[in-house]
Amino acid sequence: ISQNPNKKGLWSWVISASLGDRDTITQSVLDQAHHLGFSDLEVITTVVEKRASFSCKPGITRPALNVGPGLWACGDYIEGPYPSTLEGAVLSGQQVIDQISQS
């Protein structure tokens, strides 16, 4: 969503476990954004991804941070204490930064 064509920058909103069709979801986000003080918003695109995260089942094996010599990976899908969440992605990013700074 772009707030004003004369201003640079984009806003994005993420909804988990959304119900309804694309238009309903888009309107709901616009209503919430307006309630927060955002006005004159232009919708650029609405992406609906039903499989945006993996199924976090007991015993699932997730890849490690260290992929190979001098190569690390980070994200919500990397092994760690959290399921597929923003917190997990941030934590893995911080861990990779720590490993890179120690190498």
Tab-separated table of C-alpha atoms in Angstrom:
chain	number	residue	atom	x	y	z
A	1	ILE	CA	0.000	0.000	0.000
A	2	SER	CA	1.369	3.387	-0.949
A	3	GLN	CA	0.203	6.374	1.103
A	4	ASN	CA	0.627	9.091	-1.489
A	5	PRO	CA	1.901	8.952	-5.074
A	6	ASN	CA	3.970	12.102	-4.394
A	7	LYS	CA	5.758	10.494	-1.435
A	8	LYS	CA	8.256	7.689	-1.665
A	9	GLY	CA	7.841	4.525	0.355
A	10	LEU	CA	5.526	1.617	0.817
A	11	TRP	CA	3.650	0.135	3.736
A	12	SER	CA	2.820	-3.507	4.064
A	13	TRP	CA	0.547	-5.404	6.406
A	14	VAL	CA	0.662	-9.106	7.232
A	15	ILE	CA	-2.404	-11.041	8.323
A	16	SER	CA	-2.234	-14.576	9.665
A	17	ALA	CA	-5.037	-17.114	9.330
A	18	SER	CA	-7.194	-14.701	7.366
A	19	LEU	CA	-10.713	-15.548	6.330
A	20	GLY	CA	-12.593	-14.220	3.345
A	21	ASP	CA	-11.768	-13.435	-0.231
A	22	ARG	CA	-9.017	-11.118	-1.457
A	23	ASP	CA	-11.297	-8.053	-1.695
A	24	THR	CA	-12.658	-8.565	1.831
A	25	ILE	CA	-9.149	-8.933	3.251
A	26	THR	CA	-7.936	-5.841	1.383
A	27	GLN	CA	-10.860	-3.750	2.625
A	28	SER	CA	-10.329	-4.963	6.191
A	29	VAL	CA	-6.672	-3.893	6.060
A	30	LEU	CA	-7.604	-0.503	4.592
A	31	ASP	CA	-10.199	0.008	7.340
A	32	GLN	CA	-7.637	-0.816	10.027
A	33	ALA	CA	-5.005	1.414	8.411
A	34	HIS	CA	-7.490	4.294	8.241
A	35	HIS	CA	-8.311	3.750	11.933
A	36	LEU	CA	-4.566	4.087	12.664
A	37	GLY	CA	-4.429	7.435	10.867
A	38	PHE	CA	-3.303	6.381	7.405
A	39	SER	CA	-5.294	8.119	4.683
A	40	ASP	CA	-5.224	8.370	0.899
A	41	LEU	CA	-3.842	4.851	0.570
A	42	GLU	CA	-3.433	3.246	-2.815
A	43	VAL	CA	-3.503	-0.558	-2.858
A	44	ILE	CA	-0.700	-1.906	-5.011
A	45	THR	CA	-1.290	-5.610	-4.507
A	46	THR	CA	-2.802	-8.102	-2.103
A	47	VAL	CA	-1.025	-11.434	-1.782
A	48	VAL	CA	-2.860	-14.374	-0.245
A	49	GLU	CA	-0.556	-17.284	0.565
A	50	LYS	CA	-2.195	-20.257	2.223
A	51	ARG	CA	1.144	-22.048	2.768
A	52	ALA	CA	3.269	-19.163	4.042
A	53	SER	CA	4.812	-21.267	6.793
A	54	PHE	CA	5.701	-24.896	7.329
A	55	SER	CA	3.789	-27.287	9.529
A	56	CYS	CA	5.580	-27.347	12.866
A	57	LYS	CA	5.070	-30.984	13.874
A	58	PRO	CA	6.962	-32.817	16.623
A	59	GLY	CA	10.187	-34.347	15.344
A	60	ILE	CA	10.464	-32.139	12.242
A	61	THR	CA	14.044	-31.610	11.097
A	62	ARG	CA	14.911	-28.062	10.081
A	63	PRO	CA	18.175	-26.917	8.478
A	64	ALA	CA	21.006	-25.570	10.624
A	65	LEU	CA	22.362	-22.018	10.493
A	66	ASN	CA	25.736	-23.161	9.165
A	67	VAL	CA	25.211	-24.348	5.602
A	68	GLY	CA	28.891	-24.764	4.773
A	69	PRO	CA	32.269	-23.066	5.141
A	70	GLY	CA	31.606	-19.319	5.133
A	71	LEU	CA	27.917	-19.789	4.308
A	72	TRP	CA	25.050	-19.295	6.757
A	73	ALA	CA	21.293	-19.274	6.438
A	74	CYS	CA	18.680	-17.530	8.502
A	75	GLY	CA	14.927	-17.344	8.528
A	76	ASP	CA	11.874	-18.669	10.280
A	77	TYR	CA	12.468	-22.153	8.857
A	78	ILE	CA	15.953	-22.589	10.395
A	79	GLU	CA	16.316	-24.825	13.475
A	80	GLY	CA	15.670	-22.994	16.695
A	81	PRO	CA	13.436	-22.708	19.727
A	82	TYR	CA	10.508	-21.068	17.929
A	83	PRO	CA	8.083	-22.260	15.263
A	84	SER	CA	7.774	-20.402	11.961
A	85	THR	CA	7.462	-16.891	13.393
A	86	LEU	CA	8.963	-13.443	12.998
A	87	GLU	CA	10.660	-13.978	16.352
A	88	GLY	CA	12.315	-17.131	15.029
A	89	ALA	CA	13.489	-15.326	11.905
A	90	VAL	CA	14.943	-12.439	13.920
A	91	LEU	CA	16.669	-14.789	16.358
A	92	SER	CA	18.276	-16.786	13.550
A	93	GLY	CA	19.423	-13.547	11.898
A	94	GLN	CA	21.039	-12.431	15.146
A	95	GLN	CA	22.731	-15.821	15.519
A	96	VAL	CA	24.139	-15.609	11.988
A	97	ILE	CA	25.476	-12.111	12.690
A	98	ASP	CA	27.174	-13.453	15.830
A	99	GLN	CA	28.739	-16.346	13.889
A	100	ILE	CA	29.938	-14.093	11.076
A	101	SER	CA	31.487	-11.627	13.531
A	102	GLN	CA	33.372	-14.503	15.213
A	103	SER	CA	34.750	-15.921	11.961
